[in-house]
XYZ file of C-alpha atoms in Angstrom:
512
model
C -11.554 -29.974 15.270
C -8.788 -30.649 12.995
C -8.582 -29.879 9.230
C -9.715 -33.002 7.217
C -10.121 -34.985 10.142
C -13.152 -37.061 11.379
C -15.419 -34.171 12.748
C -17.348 -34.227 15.854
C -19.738 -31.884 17.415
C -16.822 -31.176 19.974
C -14.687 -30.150 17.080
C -16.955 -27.291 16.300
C -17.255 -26.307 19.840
C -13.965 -26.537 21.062
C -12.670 -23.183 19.893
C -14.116 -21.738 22.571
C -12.016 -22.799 25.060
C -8.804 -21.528 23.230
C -6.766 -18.808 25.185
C -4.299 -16.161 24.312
C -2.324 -12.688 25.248
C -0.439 -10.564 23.269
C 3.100 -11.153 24.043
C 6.545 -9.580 22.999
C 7.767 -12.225 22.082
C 4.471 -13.093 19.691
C 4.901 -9.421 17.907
C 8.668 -10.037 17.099
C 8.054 -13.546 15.846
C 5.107 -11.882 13.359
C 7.165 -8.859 12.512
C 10.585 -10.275 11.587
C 8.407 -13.021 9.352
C 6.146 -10.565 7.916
C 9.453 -9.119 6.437
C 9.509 -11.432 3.359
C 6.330 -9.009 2.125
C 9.119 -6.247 1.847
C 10.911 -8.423 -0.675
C 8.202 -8.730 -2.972
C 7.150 -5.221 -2.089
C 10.797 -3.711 -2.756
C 10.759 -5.234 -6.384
C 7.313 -4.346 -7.619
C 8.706 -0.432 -6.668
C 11.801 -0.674 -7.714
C 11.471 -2.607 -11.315
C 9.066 -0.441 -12.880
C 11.192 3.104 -11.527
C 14.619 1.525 -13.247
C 12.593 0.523 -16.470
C 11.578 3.661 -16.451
C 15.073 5.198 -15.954
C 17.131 7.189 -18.807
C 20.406 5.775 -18.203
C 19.097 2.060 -17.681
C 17.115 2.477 -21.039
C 20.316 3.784 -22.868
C 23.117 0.942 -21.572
C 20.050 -1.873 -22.204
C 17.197 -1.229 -24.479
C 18.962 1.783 -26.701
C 15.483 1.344 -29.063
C 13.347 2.215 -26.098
C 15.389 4.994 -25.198
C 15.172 6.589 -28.316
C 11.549 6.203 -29.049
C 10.625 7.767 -25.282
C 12.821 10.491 -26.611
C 10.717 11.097 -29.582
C 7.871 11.100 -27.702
C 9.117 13.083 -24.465
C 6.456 15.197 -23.480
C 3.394 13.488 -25.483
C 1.173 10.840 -24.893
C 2.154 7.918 -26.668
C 0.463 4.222 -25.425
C 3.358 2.476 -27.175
C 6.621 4.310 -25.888
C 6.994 1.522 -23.718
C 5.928 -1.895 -26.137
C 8.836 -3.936 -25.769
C 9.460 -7.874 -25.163
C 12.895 -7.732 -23.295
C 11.864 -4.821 -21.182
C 8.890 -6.420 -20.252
C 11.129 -9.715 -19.686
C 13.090 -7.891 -17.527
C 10.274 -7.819 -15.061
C 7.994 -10.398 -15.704
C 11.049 -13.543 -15.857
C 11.163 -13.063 -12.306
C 7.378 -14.413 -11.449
C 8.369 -17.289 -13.629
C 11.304 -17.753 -11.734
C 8.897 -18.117 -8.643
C 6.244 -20.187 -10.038
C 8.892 -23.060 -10.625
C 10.550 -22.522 -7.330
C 7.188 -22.588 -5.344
C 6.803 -26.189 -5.593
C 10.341 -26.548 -4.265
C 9.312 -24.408 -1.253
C 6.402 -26.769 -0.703
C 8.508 -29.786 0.140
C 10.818 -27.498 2.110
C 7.919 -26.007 3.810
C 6.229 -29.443 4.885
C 9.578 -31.279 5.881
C 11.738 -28.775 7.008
C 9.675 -26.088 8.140
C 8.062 -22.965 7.561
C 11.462 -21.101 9.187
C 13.506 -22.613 6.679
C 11.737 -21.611 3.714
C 11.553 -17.821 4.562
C 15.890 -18.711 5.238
C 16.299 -20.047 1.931
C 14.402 -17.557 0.128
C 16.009 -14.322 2.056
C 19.433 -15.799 0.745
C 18.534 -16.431 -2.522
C 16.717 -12.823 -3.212
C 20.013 -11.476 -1.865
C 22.161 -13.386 -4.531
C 19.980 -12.235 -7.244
C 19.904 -8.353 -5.612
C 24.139 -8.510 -6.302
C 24.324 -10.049 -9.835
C 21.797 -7.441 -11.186
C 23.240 -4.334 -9.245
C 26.487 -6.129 -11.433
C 25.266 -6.650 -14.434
C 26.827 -5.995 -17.602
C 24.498 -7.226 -20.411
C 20.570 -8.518 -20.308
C 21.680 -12.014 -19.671
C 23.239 -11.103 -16.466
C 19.986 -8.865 -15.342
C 17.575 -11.891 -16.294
C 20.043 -14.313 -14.075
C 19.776 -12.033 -11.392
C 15.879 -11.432 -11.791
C 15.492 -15.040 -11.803
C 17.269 -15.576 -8.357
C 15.408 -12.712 -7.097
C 12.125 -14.997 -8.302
C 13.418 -17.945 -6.495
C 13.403 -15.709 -3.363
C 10.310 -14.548 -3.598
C 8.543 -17.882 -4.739
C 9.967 -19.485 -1.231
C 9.244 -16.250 0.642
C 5.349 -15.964 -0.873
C 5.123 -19.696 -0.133
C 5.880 -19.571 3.801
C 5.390 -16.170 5.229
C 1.730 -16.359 4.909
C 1.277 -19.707 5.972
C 3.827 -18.857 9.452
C 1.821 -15.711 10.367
C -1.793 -17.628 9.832
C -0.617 -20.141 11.401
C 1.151 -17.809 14.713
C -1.965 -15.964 15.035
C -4.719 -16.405 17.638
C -8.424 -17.101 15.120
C -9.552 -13.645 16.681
C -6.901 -11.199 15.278
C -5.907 -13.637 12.127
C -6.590 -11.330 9.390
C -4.670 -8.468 11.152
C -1.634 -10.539 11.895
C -1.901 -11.960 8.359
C -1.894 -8.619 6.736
C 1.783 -7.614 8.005
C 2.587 -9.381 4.782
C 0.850 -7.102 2.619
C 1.806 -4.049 4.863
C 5.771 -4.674 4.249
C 4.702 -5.296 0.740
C 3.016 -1.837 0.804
C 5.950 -0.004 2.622
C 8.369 -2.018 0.623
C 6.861 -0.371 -2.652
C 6.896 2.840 -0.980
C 10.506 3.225 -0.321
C 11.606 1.912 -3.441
C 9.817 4.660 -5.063
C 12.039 6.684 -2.572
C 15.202 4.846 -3.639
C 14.325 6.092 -7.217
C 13.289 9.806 -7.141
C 16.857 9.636 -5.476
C 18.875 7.725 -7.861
C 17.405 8.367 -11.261
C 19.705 11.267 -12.340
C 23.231 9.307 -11.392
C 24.366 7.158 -14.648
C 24.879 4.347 -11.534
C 21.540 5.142 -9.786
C 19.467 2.107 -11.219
C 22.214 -0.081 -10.038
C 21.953 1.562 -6.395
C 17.895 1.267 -6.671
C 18.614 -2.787 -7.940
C 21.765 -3.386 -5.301
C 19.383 -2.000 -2.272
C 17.193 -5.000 -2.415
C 19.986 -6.776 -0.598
C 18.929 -5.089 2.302
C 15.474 -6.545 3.291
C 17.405 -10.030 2.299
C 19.666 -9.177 5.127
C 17.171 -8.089 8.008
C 15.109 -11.234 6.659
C 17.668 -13.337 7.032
C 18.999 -12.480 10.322
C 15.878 -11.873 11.700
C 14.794 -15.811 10.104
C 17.456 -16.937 12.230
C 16.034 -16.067 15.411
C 12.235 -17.271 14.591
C 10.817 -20.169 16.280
C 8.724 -22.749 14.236
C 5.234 -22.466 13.918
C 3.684 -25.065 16.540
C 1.239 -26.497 13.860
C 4.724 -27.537 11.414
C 6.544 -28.628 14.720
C 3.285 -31.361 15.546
C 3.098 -31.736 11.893
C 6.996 -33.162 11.931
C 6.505 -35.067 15.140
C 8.417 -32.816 17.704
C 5.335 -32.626 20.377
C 7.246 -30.994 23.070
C 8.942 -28.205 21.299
C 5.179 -27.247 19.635
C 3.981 -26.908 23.194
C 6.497 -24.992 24.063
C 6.317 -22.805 21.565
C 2.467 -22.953 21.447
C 2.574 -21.691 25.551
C 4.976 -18.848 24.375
C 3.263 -17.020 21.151
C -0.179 -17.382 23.548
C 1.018 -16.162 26.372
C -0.520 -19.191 28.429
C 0.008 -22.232 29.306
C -3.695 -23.261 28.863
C -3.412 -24.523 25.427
C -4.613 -27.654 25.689
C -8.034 -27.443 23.399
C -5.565 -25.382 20.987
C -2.996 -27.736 21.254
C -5.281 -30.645 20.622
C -6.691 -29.427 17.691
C -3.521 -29.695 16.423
C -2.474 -32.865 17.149
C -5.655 -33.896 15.303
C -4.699 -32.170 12.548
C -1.169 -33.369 12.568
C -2.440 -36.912 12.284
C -4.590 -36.443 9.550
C -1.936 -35.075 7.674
C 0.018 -37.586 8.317
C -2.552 -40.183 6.757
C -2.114 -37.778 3.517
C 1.436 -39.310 1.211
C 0.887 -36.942 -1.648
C -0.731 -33.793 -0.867
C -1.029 -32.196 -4.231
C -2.908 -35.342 -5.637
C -5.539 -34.739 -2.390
C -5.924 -31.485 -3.427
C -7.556 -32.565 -6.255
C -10.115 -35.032 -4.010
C -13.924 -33.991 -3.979
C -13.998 -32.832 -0.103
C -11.028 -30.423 -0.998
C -12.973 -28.895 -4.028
C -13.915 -25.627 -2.427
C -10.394 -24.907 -1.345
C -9.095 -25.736 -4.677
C -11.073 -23.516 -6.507
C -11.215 -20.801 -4.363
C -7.957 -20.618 -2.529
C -5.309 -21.948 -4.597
C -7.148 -20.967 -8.452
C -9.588 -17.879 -7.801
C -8.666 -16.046 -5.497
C -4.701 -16.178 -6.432
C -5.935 -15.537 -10.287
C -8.009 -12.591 -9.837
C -5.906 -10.740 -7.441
C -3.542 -10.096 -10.360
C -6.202 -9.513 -12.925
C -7.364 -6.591 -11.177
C -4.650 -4.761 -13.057
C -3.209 -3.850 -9.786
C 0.196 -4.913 -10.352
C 0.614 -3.815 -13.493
C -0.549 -0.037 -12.137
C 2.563 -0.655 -9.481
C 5.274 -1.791 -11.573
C 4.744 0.105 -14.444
C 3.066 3.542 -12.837
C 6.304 5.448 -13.707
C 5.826 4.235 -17.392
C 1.939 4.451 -17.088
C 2.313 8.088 -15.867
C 5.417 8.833 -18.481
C 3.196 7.492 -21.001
C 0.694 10.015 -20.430
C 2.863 12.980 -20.710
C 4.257 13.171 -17.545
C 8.068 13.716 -17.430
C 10.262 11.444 -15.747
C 10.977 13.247 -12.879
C 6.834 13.637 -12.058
C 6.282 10.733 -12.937
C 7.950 8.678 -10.295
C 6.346 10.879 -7.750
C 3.295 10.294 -8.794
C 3.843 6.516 -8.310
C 5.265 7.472 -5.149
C 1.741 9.341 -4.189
C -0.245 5.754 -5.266
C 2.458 3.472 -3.345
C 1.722 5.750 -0.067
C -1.743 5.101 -0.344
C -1.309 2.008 -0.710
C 0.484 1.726 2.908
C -2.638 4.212 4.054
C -4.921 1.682 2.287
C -3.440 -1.453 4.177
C -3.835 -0.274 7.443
C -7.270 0.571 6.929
C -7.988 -3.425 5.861
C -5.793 -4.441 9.151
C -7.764 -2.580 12.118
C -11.396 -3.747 10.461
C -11.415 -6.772 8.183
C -11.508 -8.629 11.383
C -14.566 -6.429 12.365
C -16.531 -5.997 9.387
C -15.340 -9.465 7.487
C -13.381 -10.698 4.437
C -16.489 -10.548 2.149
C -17.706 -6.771 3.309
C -14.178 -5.439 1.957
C -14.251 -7.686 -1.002
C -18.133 -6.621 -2.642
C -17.602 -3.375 -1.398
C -14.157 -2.127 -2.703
C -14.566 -4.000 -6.009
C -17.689 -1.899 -6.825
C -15.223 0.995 -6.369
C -12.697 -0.539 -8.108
C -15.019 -1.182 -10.881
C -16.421 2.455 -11.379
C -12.534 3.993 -11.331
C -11.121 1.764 -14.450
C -14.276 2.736 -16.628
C -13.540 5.937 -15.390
C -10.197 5.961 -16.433
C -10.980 4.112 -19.676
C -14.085 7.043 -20.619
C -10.978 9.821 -19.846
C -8.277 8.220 -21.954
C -10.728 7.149 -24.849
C -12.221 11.120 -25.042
C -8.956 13.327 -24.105
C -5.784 11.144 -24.769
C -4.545 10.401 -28.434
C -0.922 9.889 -29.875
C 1.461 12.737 -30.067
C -1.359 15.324 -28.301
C 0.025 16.331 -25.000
C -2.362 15.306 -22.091
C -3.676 18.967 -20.561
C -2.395 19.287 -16.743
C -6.215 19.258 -15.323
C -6.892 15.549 -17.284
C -3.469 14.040 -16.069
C -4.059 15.370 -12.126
C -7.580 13.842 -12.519
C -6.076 10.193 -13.637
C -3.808 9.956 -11.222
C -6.802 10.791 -8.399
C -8.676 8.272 -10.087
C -5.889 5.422 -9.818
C -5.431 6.585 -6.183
C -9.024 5.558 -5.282
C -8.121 2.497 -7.085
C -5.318 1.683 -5.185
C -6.740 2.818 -2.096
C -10.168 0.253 -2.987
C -7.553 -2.275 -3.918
C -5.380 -2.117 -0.526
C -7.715 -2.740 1.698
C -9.324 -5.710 -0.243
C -7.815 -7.992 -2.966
C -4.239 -6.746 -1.908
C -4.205 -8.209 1.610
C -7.105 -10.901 1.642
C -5.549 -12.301 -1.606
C -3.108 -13.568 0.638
C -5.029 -14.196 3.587
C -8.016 -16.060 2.481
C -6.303 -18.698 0.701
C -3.703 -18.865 3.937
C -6.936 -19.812 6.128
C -8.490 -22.054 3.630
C -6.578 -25.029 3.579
C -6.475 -28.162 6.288
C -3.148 -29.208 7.591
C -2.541 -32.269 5.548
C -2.260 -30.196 2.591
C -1.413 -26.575 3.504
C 2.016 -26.535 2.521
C 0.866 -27.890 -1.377
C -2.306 -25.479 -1.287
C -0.064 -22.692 -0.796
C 2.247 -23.437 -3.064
C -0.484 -23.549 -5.467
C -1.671 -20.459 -4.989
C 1.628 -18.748 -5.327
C 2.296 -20.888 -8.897
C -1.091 -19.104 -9.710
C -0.372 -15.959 -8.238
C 2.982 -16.174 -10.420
C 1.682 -17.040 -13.480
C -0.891 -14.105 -13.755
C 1.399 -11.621 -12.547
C 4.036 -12.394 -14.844
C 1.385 -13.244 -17.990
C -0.245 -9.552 -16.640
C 3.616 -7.918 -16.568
C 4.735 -9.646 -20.087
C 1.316 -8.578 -22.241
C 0.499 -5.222 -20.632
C 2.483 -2.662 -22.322
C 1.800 -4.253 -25.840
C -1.637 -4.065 -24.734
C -1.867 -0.818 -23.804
C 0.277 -0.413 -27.129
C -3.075 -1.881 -29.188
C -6.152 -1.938 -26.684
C -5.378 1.545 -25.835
C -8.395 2.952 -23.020
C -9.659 -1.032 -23.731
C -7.461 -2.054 -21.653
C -8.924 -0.644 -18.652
C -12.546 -2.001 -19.469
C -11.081 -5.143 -19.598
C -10.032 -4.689 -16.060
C -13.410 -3.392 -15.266
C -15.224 -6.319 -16.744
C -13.016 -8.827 -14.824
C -13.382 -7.224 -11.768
C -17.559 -7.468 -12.269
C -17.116 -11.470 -12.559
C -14.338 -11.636 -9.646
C -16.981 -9.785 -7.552
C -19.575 -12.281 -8.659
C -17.227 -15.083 -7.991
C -16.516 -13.801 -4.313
C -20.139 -13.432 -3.576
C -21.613 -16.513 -4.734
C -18.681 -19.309 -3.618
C -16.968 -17.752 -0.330
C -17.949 -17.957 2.956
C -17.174 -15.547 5.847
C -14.017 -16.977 8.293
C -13.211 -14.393 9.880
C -12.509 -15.391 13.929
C -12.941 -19.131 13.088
C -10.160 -21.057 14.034
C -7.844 -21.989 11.166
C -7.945 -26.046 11.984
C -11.664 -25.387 11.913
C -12.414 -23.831 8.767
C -12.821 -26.842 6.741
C -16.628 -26.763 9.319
C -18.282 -23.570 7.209
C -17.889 -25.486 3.742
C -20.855 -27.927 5.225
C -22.874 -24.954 5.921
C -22.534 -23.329 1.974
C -25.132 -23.534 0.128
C -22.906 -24.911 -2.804
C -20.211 -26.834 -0.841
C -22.026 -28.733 1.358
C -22.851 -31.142 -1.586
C -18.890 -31.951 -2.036
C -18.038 -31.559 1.719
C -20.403 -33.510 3.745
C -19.071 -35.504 6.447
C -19.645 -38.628 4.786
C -16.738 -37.895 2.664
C -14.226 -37.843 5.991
C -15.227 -41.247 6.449
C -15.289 -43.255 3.599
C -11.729 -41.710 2.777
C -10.608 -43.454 6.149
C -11.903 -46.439 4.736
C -14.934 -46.036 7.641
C -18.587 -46.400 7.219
C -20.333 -42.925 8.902
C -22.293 -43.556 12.191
């Protein structure tokens, strides 16, 4: 039954009859999309190896440079606690907050296929004016465009590859994105070790980003629309078509129906982002587009990946070992990814989220009871301690990749009807955004004054995102994505805002 739609007990029923095989055509339209990941991927590894980076420091923050020098082979928690470094990074995510909402329209009207376009040639723009740049202004223009790119990119690759996938292998088509965000981490930690000892090498490391903006972008230009936008904008035949081609089949019809259904309800909807806010749509809002999108950045994930060469520097490691050592996390990251892929469509969405965020939980207090007993300014952190931290953030990571990494993208990509998917996930990037870039701008100057704190506070938040998870969100794995809106009645919380009564009196109908 369609998302937001009048339901019937046919609706619930009629996923059963949907059909599908794996085609070639269905893995290149997945793969070439799933490369906007890479984008986002490629600048969480690369940003925090160049900020990291002797001769970047020296043209661009002088005052950095010479305080990591004074401090070269101690452990100092404030070698790093500056506002226009930090900038540097984090103006990018607010780049892509703003931009996200301009994706949504593009998303809805044009097309999810135009949106991964736009943002491909935008991230490439940005990847040439900072591999140029000759003062901060020019390397805050270019992280900006770079922001744009991703904000259009995060806004439309999940929703294509949710919306190409059969409800059976959703999550594992869904998680491409994360995987090229994985392996686009990875090999910018590559692009570093190599380039950090040329005066030019951060510019190399910055300029390379044009080259997942490329492959995007030519790739983008041979993807077919998703069937579910192609109904949505009216253009029957060419969904069919398309529909009979990703499936493998040409028995589509229950599929195919469902989306018409869904089409028409969002049709009925004139301003999506005020329905959001409607009392049906209250589970969706506060999971999918606030929670979920909110929490997956207060994990302190991200801040471990773009700042693990100054994280590791900053606890005595030099330069050199450093990036290798966020080279070691990013891989097991990638190892971490693929684990969540083959099973979360097996075991669930809510199995990987309890279980990896009790792990999750006991390595930050970990880390925080190491740091707080063995690690003061100007003592150099003993080889055993510093081998043991990085271990530690590895089982992080690897807890992290296989839950809030990946199913932060794909649970809120599965939540949302039709009528307003395109403003849901544009939502949930703004959110996503906001954190990371409020997480990239305050934590070196809190690591500067909370010192090991900082990690409990990660630790506590991940004990009430846990909570959160296991209290509010329901299992969907294997349930078709126009059908999801049909475990909300079945909640023991959510069936008070989303019983079908609702459907009807906001069609102006009395329920029979």
């Amino acid at each position: 039954m369609a998302g937001g739609g009048m339901v019937s007990d046919k609706g619930g029923a009629r996923a059963e009859l949907y059909e599908y095989r794996i085609t070639w055509y269905f893995i290149f339209t997945c793969i070439v999309a799933a490369l906007g990941g890479s984008l986002f991927g490629y600048d969480l590894g690369v940003s925090g190896g160049v900020t990291s980076m002797d001769h970047f420091l020296k043209e661009f923050f002088p005052k950095v440079y010479k305080r990591k020098q004074a401090h070269l082979k101690e452990t100092d928690y404030c070698k790093y606690d500056n506002q226009i470094l930090t900038l540097f990074t984090s103006s990018l995510y607010f780049a892509a907050l703003v931009s996200t909402f301009f994706a949504s329209h593009v998303t809805r009207n044009r097309g999810r296929r135009a949106s991964i376009l736009w943002g491909a040639v935008s991230f490439f723009l940005g990847a040439i004016v900072n591999a140029a740049a000759q003062n901060i202004a020019m390397l805050i223009i270019g992280r900006c465009l770079l922001g744009v790119g991703i904000g259009f990119g995060n806004q439309a690759v999940p929703l294509y590859l949710s919306e190409m996938a059969p409800a059976k292998i959703r999550g594992r088509v869904n998680q491409l994105f994360q995987l090229t965000t994985c392996l686009g981490i990875f090999i910018a930690n590559f692009v570093n070790n190599g380039t950090e000892k040329h005066s030019w090498g951060w510019r190399l490391s910055l300029g390379l980003a044009t080259v997942p903006a490329t492959l995007m972008f030519v790739g983008g230009l041979f993807l077919p629309e998703t069937p579910n936008s192609l109904v949505e904008q009216g253009r029957l035949d060419e969904g069919r078509t398309v529909l009979e081609k990703v499936r493998g089949t040409k028995n589509i019809e229950a599929e195919f129906q469902d989306l018409i259904e869904a089409s028409e309800a969002a049709k009925a909807v004139k301003h999506p982002f005020r329905n959001l806010l409607k009392r049906k749509n209250r589970p969706q809002l506060i999971i999918g587009a606030l929670g979920i999108p909110a929490f997956q950045q207060l994990t302190g994930m991200n801040s471990v990946l773009f700042y693990a060469p100054v994280i590791f520097q900053s606890l005595g490691f030099g330069s050199g070992t450093s990036l290798w050592s966020s080279t070691i996390t990013s891989g097991t990251l990638v190892a971490a990814t693929f684990i969540s892929m083959f099973f979360v469509d097996k075991f669930g969405r809510r199995a990987f989220f309890l279980e990896a965020g009790t792990e999750m939980i006991i390595c930050m207090v970990a880390v925080a009871i190491t740091l707080a007993l063995k690690f003061g300014q100007g003592v150099e952190l003993p080889k055993g301690i510093g081998i043991f931290l990085v271990i530690l953030i590895c089982i992080f990571v690897l807890a992290y990749g296989r839950s809030w990494g990946p199913l932060g993208w794909l649970v809120p990509s599965e939540l949302f009807p039709l009528e307003t998917r395109s403003a849901g996930q544009s939502i949930v990037v703004c959110v996503n955004m906001f954190f990371t870039a409020l997480v990239a701008q305050c934590f070196l100057v809190s690591l500067c004054h909370l010192k090991y704190g900082i990690f409990l506070l990660f630790a506590a938040l991940i004990v009430i995102m846990t909570c959160f998870i296991y209290f509010l969100l329901p299992e969907t794995k294997q349930v078709p994505i126009e059908e999801i809106h049909l475990l909300w009645r079945k909640h023991w919380l959510w069936k008070h805002y989303c019983a079908p009564e609702d459907e009807f009196e906001n069609k102006g109908m009395k329920p029979v």
